[in-house]
JSON list of C-alpha atoms in Angstrom, two decimals:
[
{"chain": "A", "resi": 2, "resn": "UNK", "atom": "CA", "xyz": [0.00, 0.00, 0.00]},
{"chain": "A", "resi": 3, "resn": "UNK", "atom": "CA", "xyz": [1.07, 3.67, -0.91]},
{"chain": "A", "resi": 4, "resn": "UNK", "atom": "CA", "xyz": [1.92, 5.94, 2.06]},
{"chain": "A", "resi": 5, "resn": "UNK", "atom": "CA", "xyz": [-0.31, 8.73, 1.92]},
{"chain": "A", "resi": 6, "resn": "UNK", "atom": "CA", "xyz": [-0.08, 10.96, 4.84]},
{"chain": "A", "resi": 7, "resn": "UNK", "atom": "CA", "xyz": [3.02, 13.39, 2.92]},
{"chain": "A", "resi": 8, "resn": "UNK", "atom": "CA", "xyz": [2.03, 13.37, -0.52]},
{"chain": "A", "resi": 9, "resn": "UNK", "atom": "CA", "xyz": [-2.48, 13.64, 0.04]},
{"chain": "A", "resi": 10, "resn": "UNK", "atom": "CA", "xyz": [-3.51, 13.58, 3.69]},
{"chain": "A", "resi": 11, "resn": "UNK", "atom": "CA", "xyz": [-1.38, 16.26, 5.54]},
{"chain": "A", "resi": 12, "resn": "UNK", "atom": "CA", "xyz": [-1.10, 18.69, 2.11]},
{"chain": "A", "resi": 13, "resn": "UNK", "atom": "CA", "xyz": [-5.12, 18.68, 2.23]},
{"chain": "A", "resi": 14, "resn": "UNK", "atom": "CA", "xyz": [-5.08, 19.03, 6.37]},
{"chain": "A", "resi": 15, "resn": "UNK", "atom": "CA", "xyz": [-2.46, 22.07, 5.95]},
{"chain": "A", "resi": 16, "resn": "UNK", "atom": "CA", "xyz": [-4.25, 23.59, 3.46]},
{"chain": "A", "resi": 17, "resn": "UNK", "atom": "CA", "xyz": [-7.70, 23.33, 6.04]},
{"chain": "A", "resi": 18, "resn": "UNK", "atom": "CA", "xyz": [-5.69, 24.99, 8.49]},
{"chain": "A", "resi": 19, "resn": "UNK", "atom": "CA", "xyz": [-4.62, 27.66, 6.32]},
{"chain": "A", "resi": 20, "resn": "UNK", "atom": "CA", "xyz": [-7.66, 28.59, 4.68]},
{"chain": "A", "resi": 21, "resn": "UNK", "atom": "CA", "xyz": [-9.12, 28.72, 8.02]},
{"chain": "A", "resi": 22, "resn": "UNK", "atom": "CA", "xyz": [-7.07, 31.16, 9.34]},
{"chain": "A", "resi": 23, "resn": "UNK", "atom": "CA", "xyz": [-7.45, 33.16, 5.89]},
{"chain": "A", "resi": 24, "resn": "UNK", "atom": "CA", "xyz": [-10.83, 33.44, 6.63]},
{"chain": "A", "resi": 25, "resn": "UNK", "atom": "CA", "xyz": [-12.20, 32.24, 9.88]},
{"chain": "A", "resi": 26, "resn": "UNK", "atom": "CA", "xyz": [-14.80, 30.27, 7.67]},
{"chain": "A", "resi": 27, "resn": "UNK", "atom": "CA", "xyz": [-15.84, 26.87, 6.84]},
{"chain": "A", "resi": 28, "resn": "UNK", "atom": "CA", "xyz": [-13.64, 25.32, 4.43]},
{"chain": "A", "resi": 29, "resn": "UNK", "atom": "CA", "xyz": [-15.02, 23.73, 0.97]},
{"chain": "A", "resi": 30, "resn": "UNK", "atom": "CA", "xyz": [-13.48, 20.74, -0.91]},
{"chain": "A", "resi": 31, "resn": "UNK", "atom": "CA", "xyz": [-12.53, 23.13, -4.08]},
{"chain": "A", "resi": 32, "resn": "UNK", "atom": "CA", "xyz": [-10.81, 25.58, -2.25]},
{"chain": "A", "resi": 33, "resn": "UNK", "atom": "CA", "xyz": [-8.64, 22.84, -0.80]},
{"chain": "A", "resi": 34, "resn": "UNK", "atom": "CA", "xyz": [-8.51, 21.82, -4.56]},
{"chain": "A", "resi": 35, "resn": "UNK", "atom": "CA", "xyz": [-7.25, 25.08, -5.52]},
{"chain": "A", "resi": 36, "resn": "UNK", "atom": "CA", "xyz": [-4.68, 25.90, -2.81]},
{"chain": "A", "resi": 37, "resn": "UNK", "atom": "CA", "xyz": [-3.21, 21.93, -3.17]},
{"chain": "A", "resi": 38, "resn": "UNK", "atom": "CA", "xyz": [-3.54, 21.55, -6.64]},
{"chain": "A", "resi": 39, "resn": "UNK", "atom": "CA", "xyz": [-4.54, 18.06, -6.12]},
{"chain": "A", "resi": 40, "resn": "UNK", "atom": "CA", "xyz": [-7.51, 16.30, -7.77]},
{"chain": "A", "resi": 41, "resn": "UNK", "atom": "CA", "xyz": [-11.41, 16.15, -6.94]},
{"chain": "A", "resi": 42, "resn": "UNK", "atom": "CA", "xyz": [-10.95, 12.80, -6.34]},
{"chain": "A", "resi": 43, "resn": "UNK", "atom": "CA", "xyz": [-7.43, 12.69, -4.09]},
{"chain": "A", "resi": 44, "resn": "UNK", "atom": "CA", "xyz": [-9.37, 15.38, -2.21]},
{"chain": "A", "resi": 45, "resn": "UNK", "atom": "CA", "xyz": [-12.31, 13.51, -1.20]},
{"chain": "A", "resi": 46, "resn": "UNK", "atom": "CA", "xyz": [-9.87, 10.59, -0.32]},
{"chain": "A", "resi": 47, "resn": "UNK", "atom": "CA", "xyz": [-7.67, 12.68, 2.00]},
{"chain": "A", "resi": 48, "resn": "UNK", "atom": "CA", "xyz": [-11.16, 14.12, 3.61]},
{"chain": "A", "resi": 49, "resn": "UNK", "atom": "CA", "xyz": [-12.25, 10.83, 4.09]},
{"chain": "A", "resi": 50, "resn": "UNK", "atom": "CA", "xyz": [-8.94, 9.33, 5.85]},
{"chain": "A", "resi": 51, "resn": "UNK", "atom": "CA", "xyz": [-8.98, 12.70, 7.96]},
{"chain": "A", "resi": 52, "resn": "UNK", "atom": "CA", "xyz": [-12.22, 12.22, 9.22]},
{"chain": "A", "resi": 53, "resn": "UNK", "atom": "CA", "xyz": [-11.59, 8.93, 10.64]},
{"chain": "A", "resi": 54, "resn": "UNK", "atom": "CA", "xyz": [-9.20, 10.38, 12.71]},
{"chain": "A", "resi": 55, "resn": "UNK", "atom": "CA", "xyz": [-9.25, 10.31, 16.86]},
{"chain": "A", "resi": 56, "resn": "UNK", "atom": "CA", "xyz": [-8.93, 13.05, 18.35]},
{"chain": "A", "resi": 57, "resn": "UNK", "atom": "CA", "xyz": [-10.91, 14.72, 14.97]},
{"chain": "A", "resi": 58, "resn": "UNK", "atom": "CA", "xyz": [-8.69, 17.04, 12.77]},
{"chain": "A", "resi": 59, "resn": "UNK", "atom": "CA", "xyz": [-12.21, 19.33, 11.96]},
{"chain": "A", "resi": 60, "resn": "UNK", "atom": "CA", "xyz": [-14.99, 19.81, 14.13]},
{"chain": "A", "resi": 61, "resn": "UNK", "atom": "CA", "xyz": [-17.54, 19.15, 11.27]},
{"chain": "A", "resi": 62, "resn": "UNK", "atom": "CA", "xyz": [-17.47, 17.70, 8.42]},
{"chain": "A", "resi": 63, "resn": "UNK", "atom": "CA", "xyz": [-20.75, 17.85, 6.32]},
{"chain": "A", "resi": 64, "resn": "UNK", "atom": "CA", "xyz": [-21.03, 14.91, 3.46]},
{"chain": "A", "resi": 65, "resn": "UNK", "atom": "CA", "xyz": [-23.77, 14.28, 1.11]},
{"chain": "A", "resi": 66, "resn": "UNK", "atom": "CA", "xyz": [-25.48, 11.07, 1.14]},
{"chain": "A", "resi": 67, "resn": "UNK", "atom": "CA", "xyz": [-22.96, 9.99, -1.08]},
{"chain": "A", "resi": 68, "resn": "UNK", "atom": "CA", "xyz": [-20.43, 10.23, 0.74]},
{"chain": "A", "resi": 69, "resn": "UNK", "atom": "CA", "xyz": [-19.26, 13.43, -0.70]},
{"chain": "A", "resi": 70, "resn": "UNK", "atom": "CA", "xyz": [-17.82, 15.69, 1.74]},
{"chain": "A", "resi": 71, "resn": "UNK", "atom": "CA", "xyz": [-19.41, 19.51, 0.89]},
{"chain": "A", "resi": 72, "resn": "UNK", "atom": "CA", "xyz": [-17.93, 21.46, 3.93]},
{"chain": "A", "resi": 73, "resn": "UNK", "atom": "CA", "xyz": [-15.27, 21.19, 6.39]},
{"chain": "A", "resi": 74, "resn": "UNK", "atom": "CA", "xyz": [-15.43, 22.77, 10.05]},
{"chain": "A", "resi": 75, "resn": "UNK", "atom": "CA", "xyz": [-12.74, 24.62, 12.05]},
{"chain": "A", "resi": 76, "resn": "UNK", "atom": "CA", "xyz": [-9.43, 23.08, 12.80]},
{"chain": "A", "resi": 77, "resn": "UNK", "atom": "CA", "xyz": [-8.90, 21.21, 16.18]},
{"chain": "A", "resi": 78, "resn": "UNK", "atom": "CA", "xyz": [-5.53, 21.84, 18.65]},
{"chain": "A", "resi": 79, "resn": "UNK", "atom": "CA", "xyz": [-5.19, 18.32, 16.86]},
{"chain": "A", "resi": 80, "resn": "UNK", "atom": "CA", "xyz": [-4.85, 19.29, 13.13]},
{"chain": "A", "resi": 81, "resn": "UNK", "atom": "CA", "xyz": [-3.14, 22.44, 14.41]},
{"chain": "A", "resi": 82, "resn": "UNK", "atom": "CA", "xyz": [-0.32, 20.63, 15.86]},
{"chain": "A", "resi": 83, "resn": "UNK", "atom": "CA", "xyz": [0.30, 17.96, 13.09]},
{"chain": "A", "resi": 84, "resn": "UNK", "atom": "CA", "xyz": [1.15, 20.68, 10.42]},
{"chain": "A", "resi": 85, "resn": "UNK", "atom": "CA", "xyz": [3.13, 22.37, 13.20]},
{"chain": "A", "resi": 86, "resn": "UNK", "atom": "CA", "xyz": [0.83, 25.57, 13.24]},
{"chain": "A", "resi": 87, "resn": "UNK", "atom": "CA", "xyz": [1.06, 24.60, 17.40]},
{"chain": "A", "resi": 88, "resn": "UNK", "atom": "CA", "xyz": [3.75, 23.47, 19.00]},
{"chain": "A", "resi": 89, "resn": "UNK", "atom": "CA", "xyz": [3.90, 19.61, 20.64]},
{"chain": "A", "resi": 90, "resn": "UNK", "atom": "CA", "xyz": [5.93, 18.36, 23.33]},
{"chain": "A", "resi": 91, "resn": "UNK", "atom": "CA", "xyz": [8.09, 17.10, 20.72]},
{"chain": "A", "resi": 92, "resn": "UNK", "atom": "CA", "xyz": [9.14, 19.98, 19.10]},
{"chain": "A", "resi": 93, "resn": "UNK", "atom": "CA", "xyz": [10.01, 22.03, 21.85]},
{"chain": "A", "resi": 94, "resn": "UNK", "atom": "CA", "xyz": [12.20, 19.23, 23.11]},
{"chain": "A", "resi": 95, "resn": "UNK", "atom": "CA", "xyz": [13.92, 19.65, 19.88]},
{"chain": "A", "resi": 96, "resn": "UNK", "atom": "CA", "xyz": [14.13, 23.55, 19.96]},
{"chain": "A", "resi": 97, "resn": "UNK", "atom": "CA", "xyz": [15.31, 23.30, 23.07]},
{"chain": "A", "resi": 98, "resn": "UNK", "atom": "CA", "xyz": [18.39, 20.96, 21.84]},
{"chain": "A", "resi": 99, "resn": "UNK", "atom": "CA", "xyz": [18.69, 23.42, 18.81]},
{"chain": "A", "resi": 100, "resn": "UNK", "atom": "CA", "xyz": [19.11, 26.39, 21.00]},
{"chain": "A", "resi": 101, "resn": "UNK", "atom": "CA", "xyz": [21.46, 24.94, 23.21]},
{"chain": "A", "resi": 102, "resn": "UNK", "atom": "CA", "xyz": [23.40, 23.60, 20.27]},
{"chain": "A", "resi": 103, "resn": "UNK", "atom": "CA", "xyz": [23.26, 27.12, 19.18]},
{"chain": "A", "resi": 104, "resn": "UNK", "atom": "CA", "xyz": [24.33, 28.75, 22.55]},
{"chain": "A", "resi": 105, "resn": "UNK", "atom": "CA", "xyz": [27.74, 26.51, 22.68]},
{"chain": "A", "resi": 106, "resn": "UNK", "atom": "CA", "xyz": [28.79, 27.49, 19.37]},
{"chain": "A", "resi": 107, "resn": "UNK", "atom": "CA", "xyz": [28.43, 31.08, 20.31]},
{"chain": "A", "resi": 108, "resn": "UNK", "atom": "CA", "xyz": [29.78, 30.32, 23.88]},
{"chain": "A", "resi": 109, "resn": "UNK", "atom": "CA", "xyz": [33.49, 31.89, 24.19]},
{"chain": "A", "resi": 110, "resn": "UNK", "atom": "CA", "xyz": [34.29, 29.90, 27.53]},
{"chain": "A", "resi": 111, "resn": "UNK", "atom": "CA", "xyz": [35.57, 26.12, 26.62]},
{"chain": "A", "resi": 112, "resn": "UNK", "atom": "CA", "xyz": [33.99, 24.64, 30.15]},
{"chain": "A", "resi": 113, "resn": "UNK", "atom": "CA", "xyz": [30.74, 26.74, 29.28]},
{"chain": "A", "resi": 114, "resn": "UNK", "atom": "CA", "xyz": [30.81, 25.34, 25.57]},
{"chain": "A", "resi": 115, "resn": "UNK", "atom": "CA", "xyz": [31.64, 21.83, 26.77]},
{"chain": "A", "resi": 116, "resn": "UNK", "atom": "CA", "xyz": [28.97, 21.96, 29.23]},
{"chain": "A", "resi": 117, "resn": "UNK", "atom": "CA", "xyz": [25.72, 23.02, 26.76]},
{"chain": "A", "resi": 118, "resn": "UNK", "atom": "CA", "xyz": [27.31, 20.69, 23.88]},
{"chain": "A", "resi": 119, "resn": "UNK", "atom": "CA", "xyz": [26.91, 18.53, 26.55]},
{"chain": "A", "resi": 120, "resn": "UNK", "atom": "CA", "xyz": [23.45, 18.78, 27.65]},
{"chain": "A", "resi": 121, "resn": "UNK", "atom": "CA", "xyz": [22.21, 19.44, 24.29]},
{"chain": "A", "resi": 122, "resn": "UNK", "atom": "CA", "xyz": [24.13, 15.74, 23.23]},
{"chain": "A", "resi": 123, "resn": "UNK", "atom": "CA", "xyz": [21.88, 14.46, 26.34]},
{"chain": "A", "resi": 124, "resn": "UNK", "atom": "CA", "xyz": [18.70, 16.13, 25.90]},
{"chain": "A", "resi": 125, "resn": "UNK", "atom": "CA", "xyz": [18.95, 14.83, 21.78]},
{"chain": "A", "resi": 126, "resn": "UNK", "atom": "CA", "xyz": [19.42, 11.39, 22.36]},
{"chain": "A", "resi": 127, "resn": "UNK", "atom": "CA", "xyz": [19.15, 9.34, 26.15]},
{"chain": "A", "resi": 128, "resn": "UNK", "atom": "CA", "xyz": [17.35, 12.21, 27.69]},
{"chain": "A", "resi": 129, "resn": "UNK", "atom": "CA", "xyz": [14.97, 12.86, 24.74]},
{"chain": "A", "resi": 130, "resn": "UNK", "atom": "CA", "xyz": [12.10, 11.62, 27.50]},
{"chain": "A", "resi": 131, "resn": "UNK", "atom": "CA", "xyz": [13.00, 14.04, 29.81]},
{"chain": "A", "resi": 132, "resn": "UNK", "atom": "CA", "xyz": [13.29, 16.61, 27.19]},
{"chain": "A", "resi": 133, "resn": "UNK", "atom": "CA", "xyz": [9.77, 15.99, 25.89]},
{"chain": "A", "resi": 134, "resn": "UNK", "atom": "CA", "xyz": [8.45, 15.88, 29.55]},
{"chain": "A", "resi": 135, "resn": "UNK", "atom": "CA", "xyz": [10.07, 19.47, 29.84]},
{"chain": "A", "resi": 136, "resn": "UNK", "atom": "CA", "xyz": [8.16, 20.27, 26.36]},
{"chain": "A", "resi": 137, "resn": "UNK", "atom": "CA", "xyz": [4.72, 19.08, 27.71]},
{"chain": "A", "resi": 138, "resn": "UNK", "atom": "CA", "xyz": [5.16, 21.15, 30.80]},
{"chain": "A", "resi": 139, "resn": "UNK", "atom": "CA", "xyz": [5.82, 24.12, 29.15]},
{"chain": "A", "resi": 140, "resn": "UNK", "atom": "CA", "xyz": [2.99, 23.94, 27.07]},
{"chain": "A", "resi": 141, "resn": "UNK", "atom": "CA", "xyz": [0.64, 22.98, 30.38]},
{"chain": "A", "resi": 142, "resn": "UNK", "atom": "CA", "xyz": [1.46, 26.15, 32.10]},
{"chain": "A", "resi": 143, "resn": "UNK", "atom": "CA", "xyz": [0.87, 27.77, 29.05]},
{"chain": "A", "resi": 144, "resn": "UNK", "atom": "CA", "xyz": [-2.33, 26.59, 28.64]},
{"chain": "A", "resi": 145, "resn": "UNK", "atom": "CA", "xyz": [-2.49, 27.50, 32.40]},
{"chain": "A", "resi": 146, "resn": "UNK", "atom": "CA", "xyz": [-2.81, 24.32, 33.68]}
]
């Protein structure tokens, strides 16, 4: 079977999330057309695999009896961190790495430099769980919980 999450699902979920920010309105199937250049068809396909999804991507989608899917709802948190609109644990466990990467590259002292290569070599590889545990909390008390 064909992987489709890069090349038809997440194109037409990005492309949700964008229009819906253009225009703080429902979504339609050939506006997703337009902005992916991707067919009718591949469309329909990527709504239906989408939809399936749990936690949802959309609150709503409307389909005809058919099966044909007319209208698409807002964006969850859900869709809004897969295309990276919204951060995950994840990636702030890796921008933390990145930053201290950078910060020991631009660190003069040699026990400074040693000591955020260091961490950073940690954080990126046996302490990636502690990392993304650092990631989640950051993103609870923003949330304010």
């Amino acid at each position: 079977m064909d992987q489709t999450w890069t090349v038809r699902d997440l194109p037409v979920l990005r492309a949700i999330v964008e229009l819906y920010e253009e225009t703080g309105q429902i979504v339609s199937p050939n506006q997703i057309e337009a902005k992916t250049g991707l067919a009718a068809e591949v469309v329909q396909s990527a709504l239906r695999a989408l939809d399936s999804e749990q936690p949802p991507y959309v609150t709503k989608m409307q389909r005809y009896a058919s099966g044909h899917v007319v209208m698409i709802g807002a964006p969850t948190g859900h869709a809004r961190r897969a295309v990276g609109a919204w951060p995950t644990a994840e990636t702030i466990a890796d921008r933390l790495v990145s930053a201290l990467d950078e910060a020991a590259d631009r660190e003069p002292d040699p026990e400074r430099k040693g000591w955020l290569s260091k961490t950073a070599a940690y954080l990126g590889s046996a302490g990636r769980d502690l990392a993304v545990e650092i990631g989640a909390t950051a993103i609870n008390r923003q949330m304010g919980m």
